[in-house]
Tab-separated table of C-alpha atoms and ligand atoms in Angstrom:
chain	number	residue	atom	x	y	z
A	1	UNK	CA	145.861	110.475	81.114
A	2	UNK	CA	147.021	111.216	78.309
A	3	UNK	CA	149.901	113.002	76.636
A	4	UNK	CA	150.048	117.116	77.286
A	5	UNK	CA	148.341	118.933	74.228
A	6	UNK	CA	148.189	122.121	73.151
A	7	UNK	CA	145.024	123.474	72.677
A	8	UNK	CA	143.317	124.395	69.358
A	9	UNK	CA	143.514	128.393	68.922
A	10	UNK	CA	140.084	129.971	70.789
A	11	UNK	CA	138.884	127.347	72.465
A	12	UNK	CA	137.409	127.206	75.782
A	13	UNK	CA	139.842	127.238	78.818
A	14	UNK	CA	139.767	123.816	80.400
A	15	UNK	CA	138.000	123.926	83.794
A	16	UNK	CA	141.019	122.232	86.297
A	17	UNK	CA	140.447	121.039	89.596
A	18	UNK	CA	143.338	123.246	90.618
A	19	UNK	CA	146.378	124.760	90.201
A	20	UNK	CA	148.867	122.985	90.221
A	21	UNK	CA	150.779	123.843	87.436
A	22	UNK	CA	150.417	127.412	87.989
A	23	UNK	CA	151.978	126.699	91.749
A	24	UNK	CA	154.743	124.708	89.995
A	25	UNK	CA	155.694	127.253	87.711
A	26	UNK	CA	155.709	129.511	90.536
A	27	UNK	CA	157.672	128.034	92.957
A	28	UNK	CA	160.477	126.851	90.390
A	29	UNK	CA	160.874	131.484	89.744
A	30	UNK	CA	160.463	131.148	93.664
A	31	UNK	CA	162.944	128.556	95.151
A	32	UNK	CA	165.478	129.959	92.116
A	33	UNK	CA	165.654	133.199	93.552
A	34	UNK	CA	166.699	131.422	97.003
A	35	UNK	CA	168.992	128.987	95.545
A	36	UNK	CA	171.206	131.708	94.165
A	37	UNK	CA	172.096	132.662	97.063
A	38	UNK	CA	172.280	129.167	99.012
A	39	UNK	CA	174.061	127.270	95.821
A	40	UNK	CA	176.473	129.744	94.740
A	41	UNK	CA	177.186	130.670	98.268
A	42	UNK	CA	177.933	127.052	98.838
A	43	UNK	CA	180.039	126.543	95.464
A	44	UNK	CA	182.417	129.822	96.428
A	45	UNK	CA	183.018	128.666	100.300
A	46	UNK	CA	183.330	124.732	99.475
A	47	UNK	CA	185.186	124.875	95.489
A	48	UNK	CA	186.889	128.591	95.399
A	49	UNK	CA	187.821	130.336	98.339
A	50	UNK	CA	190.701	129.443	100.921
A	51	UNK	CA	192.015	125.997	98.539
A	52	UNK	CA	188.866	125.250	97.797
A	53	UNK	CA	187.751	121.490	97.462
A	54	UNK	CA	191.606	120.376	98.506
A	55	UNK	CA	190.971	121.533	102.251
A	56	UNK	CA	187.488	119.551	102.383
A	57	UNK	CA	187.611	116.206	105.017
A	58	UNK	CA	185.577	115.030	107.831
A	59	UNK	CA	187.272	117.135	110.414
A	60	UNK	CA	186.002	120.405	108.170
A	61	UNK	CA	182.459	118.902	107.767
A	62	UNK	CA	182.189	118.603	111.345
A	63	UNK	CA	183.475	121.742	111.659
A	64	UNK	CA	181.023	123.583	109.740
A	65	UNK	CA	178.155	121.658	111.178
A	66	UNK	CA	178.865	122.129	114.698
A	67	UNK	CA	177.240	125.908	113.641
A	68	UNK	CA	173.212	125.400	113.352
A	69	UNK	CA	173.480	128.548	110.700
A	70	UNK	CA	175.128	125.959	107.932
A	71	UNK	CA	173.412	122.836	109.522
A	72	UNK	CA	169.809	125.266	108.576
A	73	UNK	CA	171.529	126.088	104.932
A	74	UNK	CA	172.583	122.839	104.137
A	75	UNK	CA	169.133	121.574	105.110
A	76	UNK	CA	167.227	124.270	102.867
A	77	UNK	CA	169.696	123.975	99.908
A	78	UNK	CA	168.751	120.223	99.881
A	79	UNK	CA	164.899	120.336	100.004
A	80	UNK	CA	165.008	123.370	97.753
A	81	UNK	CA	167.693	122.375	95.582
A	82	UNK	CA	165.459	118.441	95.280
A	83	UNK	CA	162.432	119.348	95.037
A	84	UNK	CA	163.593	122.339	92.040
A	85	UNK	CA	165.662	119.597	90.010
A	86	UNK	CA	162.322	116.809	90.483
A	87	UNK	CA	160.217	119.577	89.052
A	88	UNK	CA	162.178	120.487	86.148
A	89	UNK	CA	162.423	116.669	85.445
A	90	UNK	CA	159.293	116.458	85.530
A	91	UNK	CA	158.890	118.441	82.653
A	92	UNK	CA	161.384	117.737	80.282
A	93	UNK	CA	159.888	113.834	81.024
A	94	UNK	CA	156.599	115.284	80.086
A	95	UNK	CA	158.157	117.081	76.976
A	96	UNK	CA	160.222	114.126	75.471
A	97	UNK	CA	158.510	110.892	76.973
A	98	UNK	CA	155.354	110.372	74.516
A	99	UNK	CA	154.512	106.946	75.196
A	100	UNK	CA	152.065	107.146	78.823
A	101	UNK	CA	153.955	103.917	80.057
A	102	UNK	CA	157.378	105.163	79.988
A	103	UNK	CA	156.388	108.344	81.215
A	104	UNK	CA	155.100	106.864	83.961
A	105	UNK	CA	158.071	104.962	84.702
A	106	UNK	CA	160.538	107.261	84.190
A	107	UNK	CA	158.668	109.865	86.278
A	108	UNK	CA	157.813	106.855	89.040
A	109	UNK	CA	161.905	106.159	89.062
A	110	UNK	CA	162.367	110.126	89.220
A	111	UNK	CA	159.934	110.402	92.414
A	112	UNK	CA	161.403	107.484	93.992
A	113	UNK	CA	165.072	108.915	94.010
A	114	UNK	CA	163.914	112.507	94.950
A	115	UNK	CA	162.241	111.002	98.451
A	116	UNK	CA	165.068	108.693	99.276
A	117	UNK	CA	167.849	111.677	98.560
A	118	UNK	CA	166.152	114.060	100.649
A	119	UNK	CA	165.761	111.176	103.515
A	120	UNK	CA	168.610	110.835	103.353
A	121	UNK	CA	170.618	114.108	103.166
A	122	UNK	CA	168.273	115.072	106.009
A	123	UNK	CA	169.036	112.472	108.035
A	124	UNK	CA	172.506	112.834	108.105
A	125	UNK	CA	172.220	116.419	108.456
A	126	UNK	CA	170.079	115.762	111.941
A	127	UNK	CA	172.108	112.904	113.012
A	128	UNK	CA	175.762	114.021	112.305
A	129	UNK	CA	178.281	112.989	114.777
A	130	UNK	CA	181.338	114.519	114.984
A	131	UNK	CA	182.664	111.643	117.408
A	132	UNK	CA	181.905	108.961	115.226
A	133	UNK	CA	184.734	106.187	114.723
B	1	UNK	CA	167.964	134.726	56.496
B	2	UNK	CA	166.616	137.829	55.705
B	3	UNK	CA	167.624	140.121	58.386
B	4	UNK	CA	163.574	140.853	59.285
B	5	UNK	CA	163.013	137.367	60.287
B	6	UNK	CA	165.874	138.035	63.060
B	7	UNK	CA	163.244	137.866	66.383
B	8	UNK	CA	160.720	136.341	65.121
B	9	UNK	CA	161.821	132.698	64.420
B	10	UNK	CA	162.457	131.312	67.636
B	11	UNK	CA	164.276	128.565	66.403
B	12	UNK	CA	167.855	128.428	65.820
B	13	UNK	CA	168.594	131.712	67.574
B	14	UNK	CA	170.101	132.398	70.572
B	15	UNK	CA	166.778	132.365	72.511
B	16	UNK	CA	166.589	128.802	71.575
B	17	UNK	CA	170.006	127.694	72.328
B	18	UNK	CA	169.679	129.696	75.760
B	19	UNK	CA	167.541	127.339	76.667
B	20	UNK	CA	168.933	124.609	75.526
B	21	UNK	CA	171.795	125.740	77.787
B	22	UNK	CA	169.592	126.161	80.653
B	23	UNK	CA	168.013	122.594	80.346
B	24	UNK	CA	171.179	120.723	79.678
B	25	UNK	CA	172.582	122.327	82.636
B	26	UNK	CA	169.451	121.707	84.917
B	27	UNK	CA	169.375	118.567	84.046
B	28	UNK	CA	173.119	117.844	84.648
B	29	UNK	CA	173.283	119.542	87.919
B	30	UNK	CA	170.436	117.523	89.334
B	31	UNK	CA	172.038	114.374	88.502
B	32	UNK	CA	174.876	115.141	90.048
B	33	UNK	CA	173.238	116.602	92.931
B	34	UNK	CA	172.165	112.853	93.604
B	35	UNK	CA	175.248	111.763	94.164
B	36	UNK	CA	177.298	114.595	96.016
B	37	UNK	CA	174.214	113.586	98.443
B	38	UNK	CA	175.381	110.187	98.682
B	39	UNK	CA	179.041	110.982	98.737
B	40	UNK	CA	178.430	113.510	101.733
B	41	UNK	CA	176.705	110.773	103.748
B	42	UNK	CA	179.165	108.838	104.141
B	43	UNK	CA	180.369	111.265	106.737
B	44	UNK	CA	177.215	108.557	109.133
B	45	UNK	CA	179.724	105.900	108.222
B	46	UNK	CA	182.773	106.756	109.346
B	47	UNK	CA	185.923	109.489	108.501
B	48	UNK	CA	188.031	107.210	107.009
B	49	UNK	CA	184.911	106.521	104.353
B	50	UNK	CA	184.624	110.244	103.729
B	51	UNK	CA	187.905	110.989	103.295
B	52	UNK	CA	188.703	108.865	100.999
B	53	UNK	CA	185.564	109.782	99.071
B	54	UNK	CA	186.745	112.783	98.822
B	55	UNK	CA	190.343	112.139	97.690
B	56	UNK	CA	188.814	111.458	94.147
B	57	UNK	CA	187.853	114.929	94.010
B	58	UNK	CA	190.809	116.196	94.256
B	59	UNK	CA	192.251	114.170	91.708
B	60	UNK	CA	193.500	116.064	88.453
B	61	UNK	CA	190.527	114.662	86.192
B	62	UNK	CA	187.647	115.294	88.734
B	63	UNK	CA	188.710	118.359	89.547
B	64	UNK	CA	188.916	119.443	85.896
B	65	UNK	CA	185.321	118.040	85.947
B	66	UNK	CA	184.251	120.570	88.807
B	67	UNK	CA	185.159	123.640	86.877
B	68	UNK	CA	182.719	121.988	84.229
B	69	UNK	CA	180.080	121.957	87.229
B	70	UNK	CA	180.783	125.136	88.585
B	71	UNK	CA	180.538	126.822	85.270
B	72	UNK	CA	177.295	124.539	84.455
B	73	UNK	CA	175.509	125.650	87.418
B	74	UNK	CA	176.512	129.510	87.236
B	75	UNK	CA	175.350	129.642	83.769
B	76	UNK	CA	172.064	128.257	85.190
B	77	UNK	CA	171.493	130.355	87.772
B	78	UNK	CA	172.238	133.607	86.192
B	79	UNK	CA	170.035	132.205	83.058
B	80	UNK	CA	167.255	131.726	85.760
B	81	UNK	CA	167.060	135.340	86.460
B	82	UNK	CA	167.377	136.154	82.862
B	83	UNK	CA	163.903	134.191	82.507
B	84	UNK	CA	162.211	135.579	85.911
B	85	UNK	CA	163.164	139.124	84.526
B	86	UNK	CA	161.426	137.788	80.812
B	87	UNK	CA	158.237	136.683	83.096
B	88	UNK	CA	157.800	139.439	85.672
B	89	UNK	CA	158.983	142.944	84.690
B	90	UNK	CA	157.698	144.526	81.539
B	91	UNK	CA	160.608	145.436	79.609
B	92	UNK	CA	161.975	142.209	79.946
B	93	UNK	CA	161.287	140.399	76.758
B	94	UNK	CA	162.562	143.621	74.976
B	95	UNK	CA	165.973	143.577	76.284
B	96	UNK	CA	166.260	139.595	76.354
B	97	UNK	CA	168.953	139.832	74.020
B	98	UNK	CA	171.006	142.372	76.000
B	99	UNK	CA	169.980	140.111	79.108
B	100	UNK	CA	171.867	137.328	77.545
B	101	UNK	CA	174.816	139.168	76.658
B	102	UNK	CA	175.130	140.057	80.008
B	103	UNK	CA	174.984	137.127	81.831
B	104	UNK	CA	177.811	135.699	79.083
B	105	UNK	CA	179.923	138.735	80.127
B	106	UNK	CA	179.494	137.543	83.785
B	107	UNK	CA	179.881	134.282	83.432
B	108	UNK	CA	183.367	134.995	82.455
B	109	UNK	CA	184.166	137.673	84.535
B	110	UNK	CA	183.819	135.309	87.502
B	111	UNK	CA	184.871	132.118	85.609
B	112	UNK	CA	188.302	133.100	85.162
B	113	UNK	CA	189.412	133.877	88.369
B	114	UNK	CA	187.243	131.262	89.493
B	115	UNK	CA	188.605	128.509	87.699
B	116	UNK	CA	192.007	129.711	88.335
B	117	UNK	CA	191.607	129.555	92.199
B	118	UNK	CA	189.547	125.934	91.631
B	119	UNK	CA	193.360	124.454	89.167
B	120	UNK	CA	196.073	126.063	90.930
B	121	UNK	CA	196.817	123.239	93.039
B	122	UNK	CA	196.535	120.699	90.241
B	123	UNK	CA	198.853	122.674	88.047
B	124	UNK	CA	201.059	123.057	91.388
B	125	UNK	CA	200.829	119.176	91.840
B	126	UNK	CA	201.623	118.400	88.457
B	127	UNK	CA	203.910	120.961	87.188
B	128	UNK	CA	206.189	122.247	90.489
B	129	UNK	CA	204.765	124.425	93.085
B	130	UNK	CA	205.354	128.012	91.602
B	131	UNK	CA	206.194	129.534	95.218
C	201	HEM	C1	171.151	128.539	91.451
C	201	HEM	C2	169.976	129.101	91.245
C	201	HEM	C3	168.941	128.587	90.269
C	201	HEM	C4	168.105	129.396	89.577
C	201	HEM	C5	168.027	130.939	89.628
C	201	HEM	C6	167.255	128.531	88.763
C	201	HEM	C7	166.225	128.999	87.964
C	201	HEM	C8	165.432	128.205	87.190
C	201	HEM	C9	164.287	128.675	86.475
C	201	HEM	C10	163.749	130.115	86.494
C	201	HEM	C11	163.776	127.630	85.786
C	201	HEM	C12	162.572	127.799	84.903
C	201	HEM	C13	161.896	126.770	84.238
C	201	HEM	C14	160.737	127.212	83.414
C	201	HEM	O1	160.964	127.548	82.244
C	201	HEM	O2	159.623	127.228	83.931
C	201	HEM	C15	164.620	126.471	86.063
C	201	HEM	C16	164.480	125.210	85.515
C	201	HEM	C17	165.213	124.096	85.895
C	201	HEM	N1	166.171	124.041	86.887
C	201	HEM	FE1	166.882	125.621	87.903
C	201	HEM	N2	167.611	127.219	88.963
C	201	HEM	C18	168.634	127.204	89.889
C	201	HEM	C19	169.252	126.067	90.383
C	201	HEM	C20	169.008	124.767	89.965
C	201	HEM	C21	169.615	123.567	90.532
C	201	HEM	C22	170.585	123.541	91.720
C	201	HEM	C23	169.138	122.511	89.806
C	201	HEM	C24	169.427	121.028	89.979
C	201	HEM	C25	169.218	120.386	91.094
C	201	HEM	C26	168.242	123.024	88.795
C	201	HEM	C27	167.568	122.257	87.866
C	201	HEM	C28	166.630	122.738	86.964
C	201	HEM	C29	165.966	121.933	85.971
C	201	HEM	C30	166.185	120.449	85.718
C	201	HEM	C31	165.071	122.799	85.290
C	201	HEM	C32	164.127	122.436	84.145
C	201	HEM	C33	164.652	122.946	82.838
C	201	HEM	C34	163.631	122.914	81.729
C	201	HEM	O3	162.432	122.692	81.951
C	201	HEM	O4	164.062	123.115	80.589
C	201	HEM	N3	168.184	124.397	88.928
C	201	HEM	N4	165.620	126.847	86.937
């Protein structure tokens, strides 16, 4: 593979297996529209409203999760929210990173940390314990 | 510059450093999306861990540092609709301009309250409580 080209002016539209790009494009217009509701929701409750981030601690977590309305938020702001942020990586790696080996490294390194984040934040999201000592 | 090149050299002008903006922010918000993650799973290890996690961002430097990401990520966001408005409805690229001034306008409107509710205790910390 090599690096992403522009096209010489008039020439024939490249025959592509599918659309992928088209779908990514898509969905970053998509999952925007649904993040500015879930992330600027989120930033208001948790950093303005009611003292803000000097009332946050466990006992407020566990608060908030015991409700499966925030536990189902928290869950879609953090695939949505991931998966949004690896994307638009993805492309500023493909507009800056010219050489094809550090591209692929720095969009192997990118993939890597997107999978283990969303483990993880999903994890603890299903597995939260408010008794926990 | 001639003032008939205005809108049609990309760049330098503001359409250019809106996205800037928008991928600076972007990128910056993801990165530190990775580790609020992190931070917020140490709620699995225990409350003492998490609390005292969280004590740091309450400190006066870190919480100067969330306006910054408050700010960042509002900027992106109403940026983002600015560009699905460009893409989608047909008088969009005609009133960019207007788009952007708008979202600036905005941005402050809810930045200044905002980022007065986000310092008071800092300045109340710091300086005397005023009440
Ligand atoms: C809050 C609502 C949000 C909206 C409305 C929004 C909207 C958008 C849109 C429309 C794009 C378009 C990219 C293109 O030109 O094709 C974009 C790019 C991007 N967004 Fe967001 N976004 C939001 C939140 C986020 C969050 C939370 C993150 C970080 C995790 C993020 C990271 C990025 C990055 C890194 C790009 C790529 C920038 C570029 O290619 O220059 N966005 N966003």
């Amino acid at each position: 593979m090599s690096a992403p080209s522009l096209d010489a002016p008039r020439s024939k539209r490249q025959i592509t297996k599918n659309n992928f790009e088209l779908n990514a494009w898509l969905f970053m217009r998509v999952s925007g529209v649904v993040l500015i509701i879930l992330v600027l929701g989120h930033l208001l409750i948790m950093n303005i409203l009611d003292g803000g981030v000097h009332r946050i601690n466990f006992a407020f977590v566990a608060g908030r999760w015991s409700s499966p309305f925030w536990q189902i938020w928290d869950l879609l702001m953090l695939w949505l929210a991931m998966l949004h942020g690896c994307n638009g990586l993805r492309t500023i790696i493909n507009d800056y990173a010219s050489k094809h080996a550090t591209r692929m490294t720095l969009k192997g390194l990118l993939y890597v940390a997107t999978v283990l984040v969303i483990a993880l934040g999903t994890l603890v999201i299903f597995t939260f314990d408010p008794n926990i000592s | 510059m001639a003032k008939s090149a205005a809108g049609t050299l990309y760049r330098g002008n503001d359409g250019m450093w809106s996205w800037v903006a928008h991928r600076v922010t972007g990128v910056l918000v993801f990165f530190f999306l990775l580790v609020h993650v992190v931070d917020t799973a140490l709620v699995r290890v225990s409350p003492e861990a998490y609390n005292h996690a969280l004590e740091l961002y309450k400190t006066p430097l870190v919480n100067l540092m969330e306006v910054g990401l408050v700010g960042a990520v509002l900027y992106h966001a109403l940026n983002g609709v600015r560009i699905i408005l460009i893409d989608f409805w047909a008088k969009g690229p005609k009133y960019q301009k207007g788009m952007l001034r708008g979202i600036i306008v905005v941005w402050l409107l809810v930045m200044i309250p905002g980022a007065y509710f986000m310092l008071i205790r800092t300045f109340e910390s710091l300086f005397g409580s005023t009440s």
